[in-house]
Coordinates of C-alpha atoms in Angstrom, one line a residue:
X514 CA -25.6 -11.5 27.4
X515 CA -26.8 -9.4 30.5
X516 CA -23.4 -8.1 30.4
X517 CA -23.0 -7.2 26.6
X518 CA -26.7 -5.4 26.9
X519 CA -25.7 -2.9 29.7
X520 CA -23.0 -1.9 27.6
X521 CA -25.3 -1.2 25.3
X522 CA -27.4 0.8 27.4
X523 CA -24.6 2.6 28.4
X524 CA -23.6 3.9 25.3
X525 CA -27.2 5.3 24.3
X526 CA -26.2 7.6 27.2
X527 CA -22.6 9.0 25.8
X528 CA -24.3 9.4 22.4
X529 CA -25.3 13.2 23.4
X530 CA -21.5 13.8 24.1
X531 CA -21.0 12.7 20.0
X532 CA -23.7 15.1 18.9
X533 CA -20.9 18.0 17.9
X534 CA -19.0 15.0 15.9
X535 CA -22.7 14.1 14.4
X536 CA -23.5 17.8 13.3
X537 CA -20.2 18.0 11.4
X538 CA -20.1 14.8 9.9
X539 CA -23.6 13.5 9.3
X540 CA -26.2 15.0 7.5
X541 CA -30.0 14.5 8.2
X542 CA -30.0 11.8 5.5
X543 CA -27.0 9.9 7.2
X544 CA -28.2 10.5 10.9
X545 CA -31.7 8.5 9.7
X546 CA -29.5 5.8 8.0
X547 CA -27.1 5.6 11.4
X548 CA -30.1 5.7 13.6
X549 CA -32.0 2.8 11.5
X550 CA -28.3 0.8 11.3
X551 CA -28.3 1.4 14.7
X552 CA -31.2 0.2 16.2
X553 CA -30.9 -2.6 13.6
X554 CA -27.5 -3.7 15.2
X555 CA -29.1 -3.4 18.8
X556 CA -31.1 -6.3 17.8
X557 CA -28.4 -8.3 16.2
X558 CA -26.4 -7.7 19.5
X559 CA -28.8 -9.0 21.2
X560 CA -29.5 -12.2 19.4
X561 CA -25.5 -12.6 18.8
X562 CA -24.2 -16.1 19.1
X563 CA -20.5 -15.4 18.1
X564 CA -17.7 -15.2 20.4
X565 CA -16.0 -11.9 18.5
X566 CA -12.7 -10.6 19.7
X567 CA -12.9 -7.5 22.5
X568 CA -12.3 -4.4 21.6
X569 CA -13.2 -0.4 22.8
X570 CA -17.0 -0.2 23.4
X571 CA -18.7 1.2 20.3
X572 CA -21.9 3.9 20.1
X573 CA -25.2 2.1 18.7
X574 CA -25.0 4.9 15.9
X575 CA -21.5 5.2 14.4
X576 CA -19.6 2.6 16.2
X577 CA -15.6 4.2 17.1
X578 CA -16.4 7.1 14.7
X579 CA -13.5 8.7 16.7
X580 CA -11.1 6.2 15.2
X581 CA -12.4 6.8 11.7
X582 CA -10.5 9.9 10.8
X583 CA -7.5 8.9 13.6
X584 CA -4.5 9.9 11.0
X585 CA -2.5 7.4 13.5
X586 CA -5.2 4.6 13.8
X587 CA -2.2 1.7 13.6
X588 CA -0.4 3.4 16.9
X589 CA -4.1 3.5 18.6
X590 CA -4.7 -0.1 17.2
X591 CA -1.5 -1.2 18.6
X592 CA -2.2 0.3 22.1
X593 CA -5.7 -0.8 21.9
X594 CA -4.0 -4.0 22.1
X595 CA -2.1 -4.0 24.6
X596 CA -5.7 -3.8 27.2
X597 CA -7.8 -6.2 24.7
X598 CA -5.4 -8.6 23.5
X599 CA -3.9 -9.7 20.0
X600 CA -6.9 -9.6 17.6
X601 CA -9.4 -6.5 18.2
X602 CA -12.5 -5.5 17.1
X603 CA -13.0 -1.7 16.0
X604 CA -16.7 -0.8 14.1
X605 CA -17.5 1.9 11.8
X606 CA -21.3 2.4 11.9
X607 CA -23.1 -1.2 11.2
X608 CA -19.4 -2.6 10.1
X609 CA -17.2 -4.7 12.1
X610 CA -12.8 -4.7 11.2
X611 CA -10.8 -7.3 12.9
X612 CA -7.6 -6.3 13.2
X613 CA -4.3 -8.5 13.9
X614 CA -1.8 -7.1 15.8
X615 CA 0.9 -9.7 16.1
X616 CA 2.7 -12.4 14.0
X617 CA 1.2 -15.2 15.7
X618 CA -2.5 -13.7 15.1
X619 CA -1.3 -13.3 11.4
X620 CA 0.1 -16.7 10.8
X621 CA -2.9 -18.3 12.2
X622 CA -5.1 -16.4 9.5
X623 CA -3.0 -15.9 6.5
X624 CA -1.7 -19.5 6.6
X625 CA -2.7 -21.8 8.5
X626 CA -6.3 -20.7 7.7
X627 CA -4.9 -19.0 4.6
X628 CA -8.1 -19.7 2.5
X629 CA -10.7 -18.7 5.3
X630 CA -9.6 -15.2 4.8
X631 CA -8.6 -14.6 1.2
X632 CA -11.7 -12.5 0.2
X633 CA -11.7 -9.3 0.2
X634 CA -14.9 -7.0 1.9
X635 CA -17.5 -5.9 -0.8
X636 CA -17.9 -2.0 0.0
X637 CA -18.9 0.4 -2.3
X638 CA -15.9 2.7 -3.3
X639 CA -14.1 -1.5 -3.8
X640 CA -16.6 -1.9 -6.5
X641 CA -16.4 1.7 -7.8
X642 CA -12.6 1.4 -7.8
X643 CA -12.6 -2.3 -9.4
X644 CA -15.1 -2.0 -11.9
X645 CA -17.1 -3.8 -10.6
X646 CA -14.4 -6.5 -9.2
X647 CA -12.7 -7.1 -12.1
X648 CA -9.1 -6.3 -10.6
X649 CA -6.8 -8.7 -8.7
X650 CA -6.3 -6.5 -5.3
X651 CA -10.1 -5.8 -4.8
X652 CA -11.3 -8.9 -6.1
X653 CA -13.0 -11.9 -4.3
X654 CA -10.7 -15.3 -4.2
X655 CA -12.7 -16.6 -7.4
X656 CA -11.2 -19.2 -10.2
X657 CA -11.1 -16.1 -12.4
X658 CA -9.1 -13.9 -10.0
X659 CA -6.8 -17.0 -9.6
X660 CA -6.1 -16.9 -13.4
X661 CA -5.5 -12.9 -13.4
X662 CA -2.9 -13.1 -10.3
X663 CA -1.3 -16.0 -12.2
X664 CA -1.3 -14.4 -15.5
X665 CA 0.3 -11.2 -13.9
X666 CA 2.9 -13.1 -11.8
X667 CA 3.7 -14.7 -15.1
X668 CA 4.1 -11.2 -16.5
X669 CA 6.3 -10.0 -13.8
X670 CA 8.2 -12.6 -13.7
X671 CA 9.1 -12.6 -17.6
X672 CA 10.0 -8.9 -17.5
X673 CA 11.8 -8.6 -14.0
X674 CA 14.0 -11.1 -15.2
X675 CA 17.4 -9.9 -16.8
X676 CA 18.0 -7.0 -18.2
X677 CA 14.7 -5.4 -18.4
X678 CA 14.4 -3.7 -15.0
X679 CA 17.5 -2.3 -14.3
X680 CA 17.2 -1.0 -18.4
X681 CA 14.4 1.2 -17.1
X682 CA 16.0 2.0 -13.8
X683 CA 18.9 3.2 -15.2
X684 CA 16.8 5.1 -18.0
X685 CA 14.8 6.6 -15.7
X686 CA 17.7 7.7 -13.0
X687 CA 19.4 9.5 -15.8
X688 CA 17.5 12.3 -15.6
X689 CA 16.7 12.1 -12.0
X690 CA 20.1 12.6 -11.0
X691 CA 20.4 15.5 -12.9
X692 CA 17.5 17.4 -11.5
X693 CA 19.7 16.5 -8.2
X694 CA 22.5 18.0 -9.8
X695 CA 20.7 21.3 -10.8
X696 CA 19.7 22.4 -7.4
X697 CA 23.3 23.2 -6.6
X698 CA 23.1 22.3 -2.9
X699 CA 20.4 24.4 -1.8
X700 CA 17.4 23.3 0.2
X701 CA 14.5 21.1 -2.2
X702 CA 11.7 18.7 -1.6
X703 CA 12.8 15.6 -3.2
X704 CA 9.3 14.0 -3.3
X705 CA 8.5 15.2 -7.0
X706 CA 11.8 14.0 -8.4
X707 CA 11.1 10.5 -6.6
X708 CA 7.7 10.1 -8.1
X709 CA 9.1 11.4 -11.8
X710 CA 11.8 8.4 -11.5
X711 CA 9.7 5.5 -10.3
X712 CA 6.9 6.9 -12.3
X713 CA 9.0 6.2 -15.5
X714 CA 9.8 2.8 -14.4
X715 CA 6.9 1.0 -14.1
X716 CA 5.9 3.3 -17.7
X717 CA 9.4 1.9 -18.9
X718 CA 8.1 -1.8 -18.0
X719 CA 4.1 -1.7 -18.9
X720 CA 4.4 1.0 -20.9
X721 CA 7.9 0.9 -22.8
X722 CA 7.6 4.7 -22.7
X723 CA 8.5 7.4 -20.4
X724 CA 8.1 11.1 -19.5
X725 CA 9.5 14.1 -18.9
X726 CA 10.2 16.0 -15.6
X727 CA 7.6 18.9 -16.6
X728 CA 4.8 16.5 -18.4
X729 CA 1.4 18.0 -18.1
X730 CA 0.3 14.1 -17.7
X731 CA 2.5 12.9 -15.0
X732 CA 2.2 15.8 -12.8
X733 CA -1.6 15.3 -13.3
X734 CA -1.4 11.5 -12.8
X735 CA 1.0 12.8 -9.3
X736 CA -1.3 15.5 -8.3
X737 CA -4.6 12.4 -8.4
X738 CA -2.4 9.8 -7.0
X739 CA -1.5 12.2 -3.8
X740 CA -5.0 13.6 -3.0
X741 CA -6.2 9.9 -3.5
X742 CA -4.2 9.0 -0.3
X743 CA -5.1 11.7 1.4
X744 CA -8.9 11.4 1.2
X745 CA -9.1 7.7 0.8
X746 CA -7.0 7.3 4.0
X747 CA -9.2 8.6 6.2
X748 CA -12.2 6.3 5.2
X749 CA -15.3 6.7 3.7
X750 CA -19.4 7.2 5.1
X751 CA -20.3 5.5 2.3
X752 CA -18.9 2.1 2.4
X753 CA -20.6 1.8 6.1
X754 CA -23.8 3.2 4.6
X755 CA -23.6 2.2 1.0
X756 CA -27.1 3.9 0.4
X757 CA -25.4 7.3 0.7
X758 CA -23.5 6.8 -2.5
X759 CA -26.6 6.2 -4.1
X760 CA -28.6 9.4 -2.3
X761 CA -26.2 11.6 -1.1
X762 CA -22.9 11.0 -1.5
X763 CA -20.5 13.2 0.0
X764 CA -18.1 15.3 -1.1
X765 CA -15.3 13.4 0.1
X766 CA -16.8 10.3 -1.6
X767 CA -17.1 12.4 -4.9
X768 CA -13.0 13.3 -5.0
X769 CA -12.1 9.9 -4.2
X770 CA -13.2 8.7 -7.5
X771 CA -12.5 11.7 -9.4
X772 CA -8.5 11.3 -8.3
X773 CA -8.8 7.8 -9.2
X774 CA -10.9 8.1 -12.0
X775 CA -8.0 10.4 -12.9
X776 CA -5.3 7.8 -12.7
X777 CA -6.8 4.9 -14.5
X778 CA -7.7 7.5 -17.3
X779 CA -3.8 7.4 -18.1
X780 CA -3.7 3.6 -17.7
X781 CA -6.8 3.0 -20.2
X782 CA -5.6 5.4 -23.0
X783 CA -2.2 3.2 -22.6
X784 CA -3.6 -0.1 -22.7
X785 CA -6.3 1.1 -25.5
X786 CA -3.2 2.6 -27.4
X787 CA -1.4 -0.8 -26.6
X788 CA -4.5 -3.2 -28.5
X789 CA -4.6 -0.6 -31.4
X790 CA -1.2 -1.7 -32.2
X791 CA -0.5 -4.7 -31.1
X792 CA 2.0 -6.4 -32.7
X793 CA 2.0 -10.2 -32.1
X794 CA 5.6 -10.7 -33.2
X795 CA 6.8 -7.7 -31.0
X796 CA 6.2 -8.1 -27.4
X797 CA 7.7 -4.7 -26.2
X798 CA 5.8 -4.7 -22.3
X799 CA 4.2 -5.8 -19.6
X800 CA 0.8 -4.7 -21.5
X801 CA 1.6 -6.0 -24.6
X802 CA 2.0 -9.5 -23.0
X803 CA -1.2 -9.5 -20.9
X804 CA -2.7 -9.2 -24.6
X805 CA -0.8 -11.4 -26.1
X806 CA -2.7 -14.2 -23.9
X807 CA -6.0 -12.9 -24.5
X808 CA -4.8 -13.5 -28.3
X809 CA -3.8 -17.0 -27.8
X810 CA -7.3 -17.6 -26.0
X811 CA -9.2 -16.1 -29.4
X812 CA -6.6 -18.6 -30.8
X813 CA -7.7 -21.5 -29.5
X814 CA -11.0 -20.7 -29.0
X815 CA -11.7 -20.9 -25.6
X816 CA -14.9 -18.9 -24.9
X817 CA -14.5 -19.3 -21.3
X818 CA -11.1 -17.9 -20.7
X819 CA -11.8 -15.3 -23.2
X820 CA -15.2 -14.2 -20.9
X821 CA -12.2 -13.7 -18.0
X822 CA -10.2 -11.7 -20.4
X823 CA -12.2 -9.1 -21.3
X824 CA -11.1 -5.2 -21.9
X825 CA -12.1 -4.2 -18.6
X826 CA -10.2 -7.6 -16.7
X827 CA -7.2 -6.9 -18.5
X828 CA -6.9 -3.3 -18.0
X829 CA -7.6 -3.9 -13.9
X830 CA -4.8 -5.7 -14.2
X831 CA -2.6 -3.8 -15.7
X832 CA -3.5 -1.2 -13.2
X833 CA -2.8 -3.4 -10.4
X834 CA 0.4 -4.1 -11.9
X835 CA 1.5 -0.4 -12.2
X836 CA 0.6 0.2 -8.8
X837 CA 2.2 -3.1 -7.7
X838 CA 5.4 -1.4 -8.7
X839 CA 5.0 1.9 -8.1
X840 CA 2.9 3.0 -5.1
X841 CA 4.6 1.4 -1.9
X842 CA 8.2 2.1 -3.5
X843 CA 7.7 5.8 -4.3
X844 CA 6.2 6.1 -0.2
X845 CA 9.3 3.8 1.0
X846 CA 12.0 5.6 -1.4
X847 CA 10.6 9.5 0.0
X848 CA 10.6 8.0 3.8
X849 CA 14.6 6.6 3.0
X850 CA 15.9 9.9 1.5
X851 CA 15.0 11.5 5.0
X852 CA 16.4 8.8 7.2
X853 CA 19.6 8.7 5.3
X854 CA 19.9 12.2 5.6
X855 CA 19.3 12.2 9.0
X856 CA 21.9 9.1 9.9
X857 CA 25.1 10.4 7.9
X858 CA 26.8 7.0 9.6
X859 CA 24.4 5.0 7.6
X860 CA 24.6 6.7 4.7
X861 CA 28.4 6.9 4.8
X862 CA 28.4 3.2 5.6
X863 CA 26.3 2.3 2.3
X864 CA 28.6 4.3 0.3
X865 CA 31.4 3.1 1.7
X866 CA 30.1 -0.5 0.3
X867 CA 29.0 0.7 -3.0
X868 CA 32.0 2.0 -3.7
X869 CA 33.7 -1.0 -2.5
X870 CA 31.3 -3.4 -4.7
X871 CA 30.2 -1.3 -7.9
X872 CA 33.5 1.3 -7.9
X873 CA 32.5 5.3 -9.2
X874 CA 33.1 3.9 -12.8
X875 CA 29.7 2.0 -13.6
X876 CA 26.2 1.8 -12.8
X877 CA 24.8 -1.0 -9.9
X878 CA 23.3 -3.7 -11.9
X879 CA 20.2 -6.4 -10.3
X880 CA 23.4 -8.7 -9.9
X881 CA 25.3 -6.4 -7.2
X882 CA 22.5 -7.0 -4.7
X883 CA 24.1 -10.4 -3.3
X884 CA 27.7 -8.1 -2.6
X885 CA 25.1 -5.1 -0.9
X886 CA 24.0 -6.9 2.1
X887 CA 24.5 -3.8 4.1
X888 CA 22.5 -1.6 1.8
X889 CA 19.6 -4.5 1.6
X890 CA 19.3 -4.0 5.4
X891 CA 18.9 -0.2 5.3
X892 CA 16.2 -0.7 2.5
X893 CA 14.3 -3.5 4.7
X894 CA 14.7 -1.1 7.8
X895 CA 13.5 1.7 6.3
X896 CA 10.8 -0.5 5.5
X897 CA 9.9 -1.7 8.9
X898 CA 10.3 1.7 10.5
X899 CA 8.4 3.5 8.1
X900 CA 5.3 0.6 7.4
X901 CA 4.2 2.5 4.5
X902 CA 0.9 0.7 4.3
X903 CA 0.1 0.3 7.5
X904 CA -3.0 -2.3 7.5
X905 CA -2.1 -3.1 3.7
X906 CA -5.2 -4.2 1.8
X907 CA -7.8 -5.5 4.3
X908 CA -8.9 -9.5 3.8
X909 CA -12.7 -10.4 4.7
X910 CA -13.5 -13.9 5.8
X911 CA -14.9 -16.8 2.9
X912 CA -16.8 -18.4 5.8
X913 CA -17.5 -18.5 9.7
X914 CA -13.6 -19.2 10.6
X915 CA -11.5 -18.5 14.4
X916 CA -8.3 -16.7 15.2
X917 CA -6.6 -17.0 18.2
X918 CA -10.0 -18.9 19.3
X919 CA -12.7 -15.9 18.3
X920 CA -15.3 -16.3 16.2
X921 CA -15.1 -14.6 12.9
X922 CA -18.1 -14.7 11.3
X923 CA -18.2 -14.7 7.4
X924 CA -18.1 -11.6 5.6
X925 CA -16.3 -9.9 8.5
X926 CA -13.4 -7.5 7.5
X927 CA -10.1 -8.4 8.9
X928 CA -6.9 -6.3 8.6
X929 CA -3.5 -6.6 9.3
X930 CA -1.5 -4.2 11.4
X931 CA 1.9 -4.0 9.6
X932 CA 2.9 -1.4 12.2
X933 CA 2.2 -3.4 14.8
X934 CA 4.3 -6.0 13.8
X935 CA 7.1 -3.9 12.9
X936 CA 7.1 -2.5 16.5
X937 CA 6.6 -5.2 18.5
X938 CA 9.4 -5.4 21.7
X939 CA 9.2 -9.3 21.3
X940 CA 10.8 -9.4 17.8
X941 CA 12.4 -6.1 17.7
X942 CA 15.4 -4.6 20.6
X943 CA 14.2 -1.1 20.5
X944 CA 11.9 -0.7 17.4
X945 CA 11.9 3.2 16.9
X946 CA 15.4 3.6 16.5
X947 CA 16.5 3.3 12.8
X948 CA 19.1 0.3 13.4
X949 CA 20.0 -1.4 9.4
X950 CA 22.4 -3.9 11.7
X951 CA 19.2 -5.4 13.1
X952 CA 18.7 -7.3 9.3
X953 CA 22.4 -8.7 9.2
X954 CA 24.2 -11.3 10.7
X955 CA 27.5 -11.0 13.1
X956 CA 29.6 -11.2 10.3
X957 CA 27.8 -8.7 8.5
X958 CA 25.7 -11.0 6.1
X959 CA 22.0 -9.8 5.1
X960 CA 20.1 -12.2 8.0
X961 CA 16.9 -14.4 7.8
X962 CA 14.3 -11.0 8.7
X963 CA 12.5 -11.5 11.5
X964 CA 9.2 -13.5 11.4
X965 CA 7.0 -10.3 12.2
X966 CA 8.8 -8.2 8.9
X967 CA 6.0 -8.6 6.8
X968 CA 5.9 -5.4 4.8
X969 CA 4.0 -7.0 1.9
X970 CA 2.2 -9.1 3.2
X971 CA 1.9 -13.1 3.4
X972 CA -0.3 -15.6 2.3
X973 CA -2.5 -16.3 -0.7
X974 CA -3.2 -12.3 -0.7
X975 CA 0.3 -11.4 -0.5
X976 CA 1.3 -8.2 -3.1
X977 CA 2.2 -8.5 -6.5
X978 CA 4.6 -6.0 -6.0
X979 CA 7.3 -7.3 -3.5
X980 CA 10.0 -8.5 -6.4
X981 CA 9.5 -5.2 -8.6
X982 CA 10.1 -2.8 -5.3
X983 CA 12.5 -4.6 -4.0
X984 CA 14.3 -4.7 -7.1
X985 CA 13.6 -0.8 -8.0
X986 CA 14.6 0.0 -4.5
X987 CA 18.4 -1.8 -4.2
X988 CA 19.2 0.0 -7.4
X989 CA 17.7 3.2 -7.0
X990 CA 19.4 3.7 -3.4
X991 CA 22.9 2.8 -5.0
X992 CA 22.6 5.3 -7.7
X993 CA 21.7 8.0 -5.4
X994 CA 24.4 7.2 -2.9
X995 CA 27.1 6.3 -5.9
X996 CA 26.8 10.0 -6.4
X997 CA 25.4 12.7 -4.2
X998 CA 25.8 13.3 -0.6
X999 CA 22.3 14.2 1.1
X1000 CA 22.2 16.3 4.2
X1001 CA 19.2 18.0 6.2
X1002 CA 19.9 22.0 5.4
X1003 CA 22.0 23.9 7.9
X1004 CA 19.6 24.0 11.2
X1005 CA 17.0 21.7 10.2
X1006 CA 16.3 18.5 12.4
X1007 CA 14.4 15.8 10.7
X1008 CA 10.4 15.6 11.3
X1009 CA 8.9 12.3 11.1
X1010 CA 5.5 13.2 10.9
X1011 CA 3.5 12.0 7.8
X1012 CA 1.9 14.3 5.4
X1013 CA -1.0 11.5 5.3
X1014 CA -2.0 8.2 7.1
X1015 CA -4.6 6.4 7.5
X1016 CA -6.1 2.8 5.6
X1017 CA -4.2 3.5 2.5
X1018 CA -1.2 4.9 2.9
X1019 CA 1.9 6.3 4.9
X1020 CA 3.2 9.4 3.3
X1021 CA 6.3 11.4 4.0
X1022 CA 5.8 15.0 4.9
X1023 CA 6.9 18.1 2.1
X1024 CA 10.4 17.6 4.1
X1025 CA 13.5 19.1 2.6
X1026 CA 17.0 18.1 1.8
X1027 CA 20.0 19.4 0.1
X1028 CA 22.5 17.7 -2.4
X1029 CA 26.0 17.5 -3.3
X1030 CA 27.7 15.7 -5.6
X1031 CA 30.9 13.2 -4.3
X1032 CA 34.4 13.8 -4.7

């Protein structure tokens, strides 16, 4: 304890070397609420009984504010744990993230323990964003969360299977390949044209509708969804000091919910457009079913499924299934244009495979995946390499639990580093070299992935998404490759940095490509 209070003295003495970072990012308002927070957490130190796990020495007032805007904060995290060990502590103001930095530290808590850690933390944008907690992602591990993640596995599972998805793929590549065609090899930014197709095919599955390139709704549905990431990745004030959203809410704060406000605008007209005419003998979507079982509740008159099943539960839910779909495919898809285009031996290779398996003559179909091992591994590298959620959706802990034998009190907010895993020199032979061949077999067979390829997640908490992207993605890739050639334009090198990063996302820069259709 003697120890743990002259690190807190010596902190109150490097607080004068934050006061520029203070001026810029704390008001007078905040700076009261920090200094109250922090005095408040001085005593809490003081009296602390739990054995937390180490991490960099945080200020009494803001905690590591430094790490709060870090656009990197997975490569710090990772290197952070290198000198403190598997499991670290970080702190934003008054709140404490643990964050797990290899398999073993993720096992422990995601499965072993898996029910310890299957809440989520309460902040306020979570609640903002949830509707008060009605959604699957952002809400607590609760018998009525259980029945919404079952009722929308059931959906995905009914409308993933046969024909459905690759009906909506191929709808929805049809145009994209010929905005390809149109730019007649010069130099474009694919992003755009990968958010239009993926954009359509979650619409094509929840929706059974779809959109045009130059739509005044999608591109305002893109434009929200983009500055969403950008501001939301770098954290918010607020959901460290809640009572600013109340007083003073910044303006960062404000634009968060207007983008998403934005977003789930276009998912409530389509679900309200989807009860006005529902049609119990014609289930035509993903929407259309999630009703349908709300009906079959009114049926049988079972007033407390139907309280778990109102407009607001159901329409979360169809939200977190068109982002399930959509979000971490549209990031992995813009990050796999750039490495193909930047490894013409990989890209040859796939092609090479696809032409082998599908021929020029026909479209790949969900049943050519077993025949496209090679082309699985690319997808799953690009993947790894690329971690496009890097800490995924953090868990919070249901009640005092350990990992790796530190406390973790209830209520604490625990992360996993995806990136980390995906790096680590234990599990991978030189982890920043794009390498497909790492995910097949000596004979060239798609291989077991290794244990620390977790790029949705594992246990109870695991995404919704993981069958629908993986799906979208191995026959997106093929339809591309089946038909155009894409190069980096004559004396351009590839640049890997992101145009965002941060909590909620990893986002390709506004890179640029060029096209040409095959021979």
């Amino acid at each position: 304890m003697d120890d743990m209070k002259k690190q807190v003295l010596e902190s109150l003495h490097r607080v004068k070397d934050m006061l520029p970072l203070l001026r810029t990012h704390i008001t007078p308002t905040t700076c009261l609420v920090g200094v109250s927070a922090g005095l408040a957490a001085y005593w809490l130190i003081k009296r602390n009984k739990y054995r937390l796990p180490p991490g960099p020495l945080a200020l009494p007032l803001v905690g590591n504010y430094s790490l709060l805007g870090d656009p990197m904060l997975h490569e710090t995290c990772a290197r952070l744990s290198e000198k403190y060990g598997p499991v670290i502590t970080i702190q934003f103001g008054p709140m404490q993230m643990v964050i797990l930095n290899t398999i073993e530290a993720v096992v422990e808590a995601m499965v072993t323990k898996g029910a310890d850690f299957a809440n989520r933390p309460v902040t306020i944008s979570g609640l903002e964003l949830s509707e008060g907690g009605k959604n699957i992602f952002l809400s607590q591990y609760t018998p009525t969360w259980k029945l919404h993640r079952k009722l929308a596995t059931k959906a995905l599972r009914k409308y993933l299977r046969g024909e459905k998805p690759q009906t909506a793929v191929h709808a929805s590549m049809k145009e994209f390949t010929t905005l390809l065609t149109n730019t007649k090899g010069e130099a474009f930014t694919p992003h755009a044209y990968v958010d239009h197709a993926l954009f359509n095919v979650m619409c094509g599955l929840c929706f059974n509708k779809v959109y045009n390139f130059n739509n005044d709704t999608f591109k305002k549905f893109m434009n929200a969804d983009d500055e969403f990431i950008k501001e939301f990745g770098h954290g918010l004030i607020e959901d460290a000091f809640p009572i600013l959203a109340k007083i003073w809410p910044s303006q960062q704060y404000r634009k968060v919910l207007g983008y998403f406000n934005t977003m789930l605008q276009f998912l409530l007209d389509e679900f309200q457009e989807h009860v006005d005419q529902f049609d119990s003998n014609e289930i035509r979507d993903i929407t259309d079913f999630v009703i349908l079982a709300r009906k079959e509740a009114e049926d049988e008159e079972d007033a407390e499924l139907l309280s778990q099943l109102t407009d607001v539960h159901l329409r979360q839910t169809i939200a977190d299934l068109f982002f399930a779909g959509f979000e971490t495919t549209r990031l992995t898809l813009t990050w796999g244009l750039l490495y193909l285009a930047d490894h013409q031996e990989v890209q040859r290779r796939v092609q090479a495979e696809v032409d082998k398996v599908v021929g020029r003559d026909r479209l790949p179909t969900i049943k050519d995946r077993a025949d496209l091992p090679y082309t699985e591994a690319v997808i799953y590298e690009v993947m790894r390499i690329a971690s496009v959620v890097p800490f995924g959706v953090a868990h919070a802990a249901r009640v005092d639990s350990k990992i790796c034998g530190y406390d973790i009190p209830q209520g604490t907010t625990v992360a996993i580093n995806h990136w980390a895993l995906h790096n680590d020199p234990r599990h991978w032979k030189q982890p920043q070299i794009f390498n497909p061949e790492r995910f097949l077999t000596s004979e060239g067979k798609l291989a077991p992935p290794p244990e620390s390829f977790l790029p949705f997640s594992v246990g109870k908490r695991m995404c919704l998404g993981e069958s629908a992207a993986k799906q979208e993605l191995m026959l997106i890739i093929p339809i591309i490759l089946q038909e155009f050639n894409i190069k980096l334009p004559p004396g351009v090198t590839a640049d890997y940095s992101p145009e965002a990063s941060g909590l909620t996302g990893y986002m390709a820069n506004r890179y640029l490509i060029s096209v040409e259709k095959r021979q």
